[in-house]
PDB file of C-alpha atoms in Angstrom:
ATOM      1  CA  UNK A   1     -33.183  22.804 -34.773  1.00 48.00           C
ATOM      2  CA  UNK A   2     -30.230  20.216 -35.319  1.00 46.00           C
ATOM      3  CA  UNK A   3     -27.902  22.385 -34.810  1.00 46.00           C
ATOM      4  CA  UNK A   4     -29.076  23.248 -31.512  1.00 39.00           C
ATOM      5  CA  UNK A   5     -29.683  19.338 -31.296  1.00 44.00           C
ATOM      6  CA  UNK A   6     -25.892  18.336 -31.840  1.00 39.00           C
ATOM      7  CA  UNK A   7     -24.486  21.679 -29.950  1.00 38.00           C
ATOM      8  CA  UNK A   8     -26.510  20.539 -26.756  1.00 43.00           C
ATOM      9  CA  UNK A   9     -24.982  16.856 -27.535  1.00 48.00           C
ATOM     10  CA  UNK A  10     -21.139  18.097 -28.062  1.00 45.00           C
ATOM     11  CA  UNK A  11     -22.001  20.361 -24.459  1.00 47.00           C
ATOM     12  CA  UNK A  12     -23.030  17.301 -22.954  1.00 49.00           C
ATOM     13  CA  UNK A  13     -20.704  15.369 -24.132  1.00 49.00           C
ATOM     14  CA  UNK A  14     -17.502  17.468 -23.305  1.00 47.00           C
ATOM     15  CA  UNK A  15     -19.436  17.721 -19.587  1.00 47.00           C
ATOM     16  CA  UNK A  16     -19.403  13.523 -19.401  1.00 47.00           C
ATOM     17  CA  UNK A  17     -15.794  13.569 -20.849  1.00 49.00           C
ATOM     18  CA  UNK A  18     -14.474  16.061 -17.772  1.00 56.00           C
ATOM     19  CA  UNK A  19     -12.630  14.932 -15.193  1.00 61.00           C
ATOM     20  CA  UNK A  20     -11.527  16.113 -11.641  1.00 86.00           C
ATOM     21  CA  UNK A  21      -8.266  15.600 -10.505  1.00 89.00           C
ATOM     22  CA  UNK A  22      -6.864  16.336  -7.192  1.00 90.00           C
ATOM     23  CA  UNK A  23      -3.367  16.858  -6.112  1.00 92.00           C
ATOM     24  CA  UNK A  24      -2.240  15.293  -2.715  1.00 92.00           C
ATOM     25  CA  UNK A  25       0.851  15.577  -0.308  1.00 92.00           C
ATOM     26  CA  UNK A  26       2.077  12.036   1.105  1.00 90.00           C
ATOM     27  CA  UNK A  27       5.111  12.361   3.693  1.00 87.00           C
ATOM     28  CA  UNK A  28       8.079  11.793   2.248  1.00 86.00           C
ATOM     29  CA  UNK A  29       9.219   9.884   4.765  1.00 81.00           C
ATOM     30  CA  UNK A  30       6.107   7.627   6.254  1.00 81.00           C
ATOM     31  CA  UNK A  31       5.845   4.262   4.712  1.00 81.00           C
ATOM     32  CA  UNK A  32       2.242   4.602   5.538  1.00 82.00           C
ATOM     33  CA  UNK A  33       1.067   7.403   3.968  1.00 85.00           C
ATOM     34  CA  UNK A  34       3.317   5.852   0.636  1.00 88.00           C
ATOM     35  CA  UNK A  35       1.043   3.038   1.137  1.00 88.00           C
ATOM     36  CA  UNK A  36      -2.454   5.288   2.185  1.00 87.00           C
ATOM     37  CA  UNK A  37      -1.762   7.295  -1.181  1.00 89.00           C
ATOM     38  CA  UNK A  38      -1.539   3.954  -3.283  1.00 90.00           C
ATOM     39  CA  UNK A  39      -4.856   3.047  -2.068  1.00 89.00           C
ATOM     40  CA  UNK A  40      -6.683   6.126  -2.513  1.00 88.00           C
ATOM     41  CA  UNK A  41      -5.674   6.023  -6.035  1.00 89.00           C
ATOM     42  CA  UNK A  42      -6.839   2.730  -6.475  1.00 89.00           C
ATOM     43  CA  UNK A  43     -10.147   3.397  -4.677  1.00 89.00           C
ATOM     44  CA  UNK A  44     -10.887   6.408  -7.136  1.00 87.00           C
ATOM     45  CA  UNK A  45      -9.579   5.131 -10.447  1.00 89.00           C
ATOM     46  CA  UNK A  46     -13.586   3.907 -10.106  1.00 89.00           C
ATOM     47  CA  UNK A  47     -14.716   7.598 -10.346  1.00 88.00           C
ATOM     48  CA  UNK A  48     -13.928  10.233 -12.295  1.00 84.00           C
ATOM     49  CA  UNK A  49     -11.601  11.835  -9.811  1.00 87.00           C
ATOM     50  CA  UNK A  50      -7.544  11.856 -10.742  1.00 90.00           C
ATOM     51  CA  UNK A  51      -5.859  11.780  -7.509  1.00 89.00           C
ATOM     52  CA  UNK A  52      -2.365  12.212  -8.269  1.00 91.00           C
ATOM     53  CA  UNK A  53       0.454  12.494  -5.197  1.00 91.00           C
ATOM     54  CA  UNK A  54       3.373  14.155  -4.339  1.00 93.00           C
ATOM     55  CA  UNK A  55       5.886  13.524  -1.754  1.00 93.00           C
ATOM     56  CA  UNK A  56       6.813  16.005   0.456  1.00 92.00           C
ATOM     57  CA  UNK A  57       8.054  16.433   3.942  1.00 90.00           C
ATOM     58  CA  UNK A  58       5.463  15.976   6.890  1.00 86.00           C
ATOM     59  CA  UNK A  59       5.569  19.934   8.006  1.00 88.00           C
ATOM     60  CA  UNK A  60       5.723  21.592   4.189  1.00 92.00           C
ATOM     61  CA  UNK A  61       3.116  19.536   3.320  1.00 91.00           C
ATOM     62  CA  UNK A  62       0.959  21.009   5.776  1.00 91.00           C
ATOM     63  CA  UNK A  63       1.838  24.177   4.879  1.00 92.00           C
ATOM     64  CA  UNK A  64       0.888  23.690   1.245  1.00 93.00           C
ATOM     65  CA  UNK A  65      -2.562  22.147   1.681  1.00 92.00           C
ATOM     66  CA  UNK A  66      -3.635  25.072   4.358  1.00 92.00           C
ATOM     67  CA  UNK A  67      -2.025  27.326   1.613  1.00 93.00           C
ATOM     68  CA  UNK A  68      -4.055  25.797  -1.337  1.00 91.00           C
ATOM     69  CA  UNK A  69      -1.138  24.611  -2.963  1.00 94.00           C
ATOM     70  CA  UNK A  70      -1.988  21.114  -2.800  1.00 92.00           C
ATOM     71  CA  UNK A  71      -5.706  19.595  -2.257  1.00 92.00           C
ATOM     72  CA  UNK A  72      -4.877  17.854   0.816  1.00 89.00           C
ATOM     73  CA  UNK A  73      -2.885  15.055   2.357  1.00 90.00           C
ATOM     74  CA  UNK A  74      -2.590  11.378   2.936  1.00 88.00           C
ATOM     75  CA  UNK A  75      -3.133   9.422   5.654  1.00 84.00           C
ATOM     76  CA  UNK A  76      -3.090  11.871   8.972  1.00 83.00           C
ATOM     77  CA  UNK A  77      -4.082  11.120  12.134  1.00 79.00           C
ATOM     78  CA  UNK A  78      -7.911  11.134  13.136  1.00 79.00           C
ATOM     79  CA  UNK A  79      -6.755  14.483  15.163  1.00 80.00           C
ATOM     80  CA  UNK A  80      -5.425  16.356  12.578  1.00 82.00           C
ATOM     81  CA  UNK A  81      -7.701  18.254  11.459  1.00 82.00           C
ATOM     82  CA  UNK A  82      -8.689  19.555  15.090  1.00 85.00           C
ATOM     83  CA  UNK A  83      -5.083  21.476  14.893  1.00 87.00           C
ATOM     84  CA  UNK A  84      -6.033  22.649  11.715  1.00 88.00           C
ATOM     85  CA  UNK A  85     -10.059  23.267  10.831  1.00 86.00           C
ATOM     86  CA  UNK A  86      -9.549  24.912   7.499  1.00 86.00           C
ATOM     87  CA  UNK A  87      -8.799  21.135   6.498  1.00 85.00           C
ATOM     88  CA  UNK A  88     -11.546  18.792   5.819  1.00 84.00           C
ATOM     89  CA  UNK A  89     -11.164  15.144   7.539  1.00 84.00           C
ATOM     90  CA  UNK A  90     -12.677  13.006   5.081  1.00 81.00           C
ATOM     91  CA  UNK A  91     -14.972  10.203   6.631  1.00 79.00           C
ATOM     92  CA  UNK A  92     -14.731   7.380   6.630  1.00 79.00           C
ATOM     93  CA  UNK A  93     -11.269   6.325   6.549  1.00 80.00           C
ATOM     94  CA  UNK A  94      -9.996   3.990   3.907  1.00 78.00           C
ATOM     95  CA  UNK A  95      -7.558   2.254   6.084  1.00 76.00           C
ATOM     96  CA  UNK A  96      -6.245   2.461   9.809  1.00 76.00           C
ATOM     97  CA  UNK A  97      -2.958   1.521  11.494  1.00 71.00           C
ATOM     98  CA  UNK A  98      -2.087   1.064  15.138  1.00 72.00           C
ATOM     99  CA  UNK A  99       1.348   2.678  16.687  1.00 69.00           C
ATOM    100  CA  UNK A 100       3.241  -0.254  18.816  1.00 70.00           C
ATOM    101  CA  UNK A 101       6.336  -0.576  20.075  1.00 70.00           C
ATOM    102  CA  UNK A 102       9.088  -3.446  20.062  1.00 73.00           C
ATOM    103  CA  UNK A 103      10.824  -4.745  22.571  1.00 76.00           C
ATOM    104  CA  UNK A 104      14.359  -6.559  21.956  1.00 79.00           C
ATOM    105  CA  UNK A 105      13.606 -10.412  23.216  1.00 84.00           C
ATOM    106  CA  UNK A 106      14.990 -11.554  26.239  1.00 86.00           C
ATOM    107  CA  UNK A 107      15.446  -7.807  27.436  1.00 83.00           C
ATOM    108  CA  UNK A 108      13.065  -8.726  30.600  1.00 85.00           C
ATOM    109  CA  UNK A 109      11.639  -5.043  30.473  1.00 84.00           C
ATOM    110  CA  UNK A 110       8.505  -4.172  31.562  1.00 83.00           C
ATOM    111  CA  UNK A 111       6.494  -1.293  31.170  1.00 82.00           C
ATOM    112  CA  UNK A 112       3.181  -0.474  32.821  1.00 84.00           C
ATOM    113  CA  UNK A 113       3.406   3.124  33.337  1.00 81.00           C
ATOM    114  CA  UNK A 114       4.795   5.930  31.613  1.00 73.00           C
ATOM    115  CA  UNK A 115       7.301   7.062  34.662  1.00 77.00           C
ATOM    116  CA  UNK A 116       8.762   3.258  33.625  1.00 79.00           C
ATOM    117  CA  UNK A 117      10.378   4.689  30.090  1.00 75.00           C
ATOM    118  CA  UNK A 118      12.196   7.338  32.358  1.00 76.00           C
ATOM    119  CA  UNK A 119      15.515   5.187  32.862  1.00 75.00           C
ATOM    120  CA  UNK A 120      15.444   3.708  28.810  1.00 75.00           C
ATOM    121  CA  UNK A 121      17.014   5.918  25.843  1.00 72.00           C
ATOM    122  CA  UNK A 122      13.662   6.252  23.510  1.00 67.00           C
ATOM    123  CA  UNK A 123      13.356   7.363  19.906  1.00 67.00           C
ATOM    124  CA  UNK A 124      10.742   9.328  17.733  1.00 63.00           C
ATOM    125  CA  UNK A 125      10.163  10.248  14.366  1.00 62.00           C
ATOM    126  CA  UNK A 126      10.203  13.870  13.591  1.00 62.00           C
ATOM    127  CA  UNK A 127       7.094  14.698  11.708  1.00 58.00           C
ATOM    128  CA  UNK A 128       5.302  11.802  12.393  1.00 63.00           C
ATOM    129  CA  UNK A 129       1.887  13.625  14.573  1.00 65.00           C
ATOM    130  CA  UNK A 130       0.743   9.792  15.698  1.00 68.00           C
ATOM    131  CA  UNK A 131       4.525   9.582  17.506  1.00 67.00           C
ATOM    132  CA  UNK A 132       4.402  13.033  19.219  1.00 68.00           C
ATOM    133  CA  UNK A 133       0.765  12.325  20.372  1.00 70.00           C
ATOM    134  CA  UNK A 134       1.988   9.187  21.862  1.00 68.00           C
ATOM    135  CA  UNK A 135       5.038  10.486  23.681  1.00 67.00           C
ATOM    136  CA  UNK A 136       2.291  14.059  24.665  1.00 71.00           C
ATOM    137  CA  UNK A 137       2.540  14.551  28.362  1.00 72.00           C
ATOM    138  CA  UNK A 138       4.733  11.690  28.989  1.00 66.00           C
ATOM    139  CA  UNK A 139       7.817  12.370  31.754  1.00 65.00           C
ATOM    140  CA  UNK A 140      11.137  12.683  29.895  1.00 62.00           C
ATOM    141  CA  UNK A 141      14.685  13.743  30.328  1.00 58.00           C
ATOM    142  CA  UNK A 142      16.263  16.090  27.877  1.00 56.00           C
ATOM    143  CA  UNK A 143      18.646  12.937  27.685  1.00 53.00           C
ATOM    144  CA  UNK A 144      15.833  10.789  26.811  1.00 54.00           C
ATOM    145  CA  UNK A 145      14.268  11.100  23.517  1.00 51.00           C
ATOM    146  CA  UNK A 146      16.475  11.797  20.519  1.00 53.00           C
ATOM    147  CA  UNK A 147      14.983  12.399  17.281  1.00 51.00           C
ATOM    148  CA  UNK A 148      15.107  11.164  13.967  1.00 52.00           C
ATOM    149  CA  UNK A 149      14.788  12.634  10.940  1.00 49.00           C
TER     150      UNK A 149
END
C-alpha cells in the first residue's frame, strides 16, 4: 500500500511539475509585434505556459505556423486569420494599435478622399498585412507606391 501511496504522489507530482511551452514567430521587422511578443511573455510567466519567440520574416513566418513548425504568431491583424482558418485567432487581444499617417508640418496637404493620394509619392511596408489592407482598393499609379523592405 505505500508504495502505491508514494508512486501515485511522484505521478502527481511530475504531472504538477510539467510545463507547456509554446514556440511563436514575431516579424522580424515590426516593432510591434517585438513589443506584442514581450507582453505575451509577460502575461503568461503567471501560468504554466513557456512562450518563447523567434523572429522571422512576416511571409516565412506564416508559412511555418500553417506548417506546424512554429505554434503561432504575434500580433496579426484582427483579419488574419480569415486568410488563413487553419490558424486560431486568440480572443481577446492583449493589446491593439491604430495605423496613422504623418504629414510633414506646414506641407498644407489635405486629404479627404483616396483619389487625393493620386498626385503624392506614398510608401508601404512589405509584409506588414495592416499596410496592404489600408492601401486595398485604393487608386494608384505604378509610379506611386514604392515598397520597403
Amino acid at each position: 500500500m505505500k508504495i502505491l501511496i508514494l508512486l501515485l504522489m511522484l505521478l502527481t507530482q511530475t504531472e504538477a511539475l510539467a510545463q507547456t511551452s509554446l514556440k511563436l514567430a514575431v516579424n522580424a521587422d515590426s516593432s510591434v509585434s517585438e513589443v506584442g511578443s514581450k507582453v505575451l511573455i509577460e502575461i503568461f510567466k503567471k501560468t504554466d505556459i513557456i512562450i518563447s519567440s523567434e523572429k522571422r520574416p512576416a511571409a516565412r513566418a506564416t508559412l511555418e505556423a500553417r506548417a506546424g513548425l512554429l505554434d503561432g504568431e504575434v500580433a496579426r491583424n484582427v483579419n488574419y486569420a480569415d486568410a488563413f482558418p487553419e490558424l486560431i485567432r486568440v480572443d481577446p487581444p492583449y493589446y491593439a494599435f491604430q495605423t496613422s499617417a504623418f504629414l510633414k508640418s506646414g506641407s498644407h496637404i489635405i486629404i479627404t478622399k483616396p483619389q487625393d493620394l493620386l498626385s503624392y509619392k506614398l510608401g508601404m511596408v512589405r509584409g506588414i498585412n495592416t499596410s496592404a489592407e489600408l492601401v486595398r482598393g485604393a487608386p494608384r499609379s505604378p509610379k506611386q507606391t514604392r515598397l520597403i523592405n
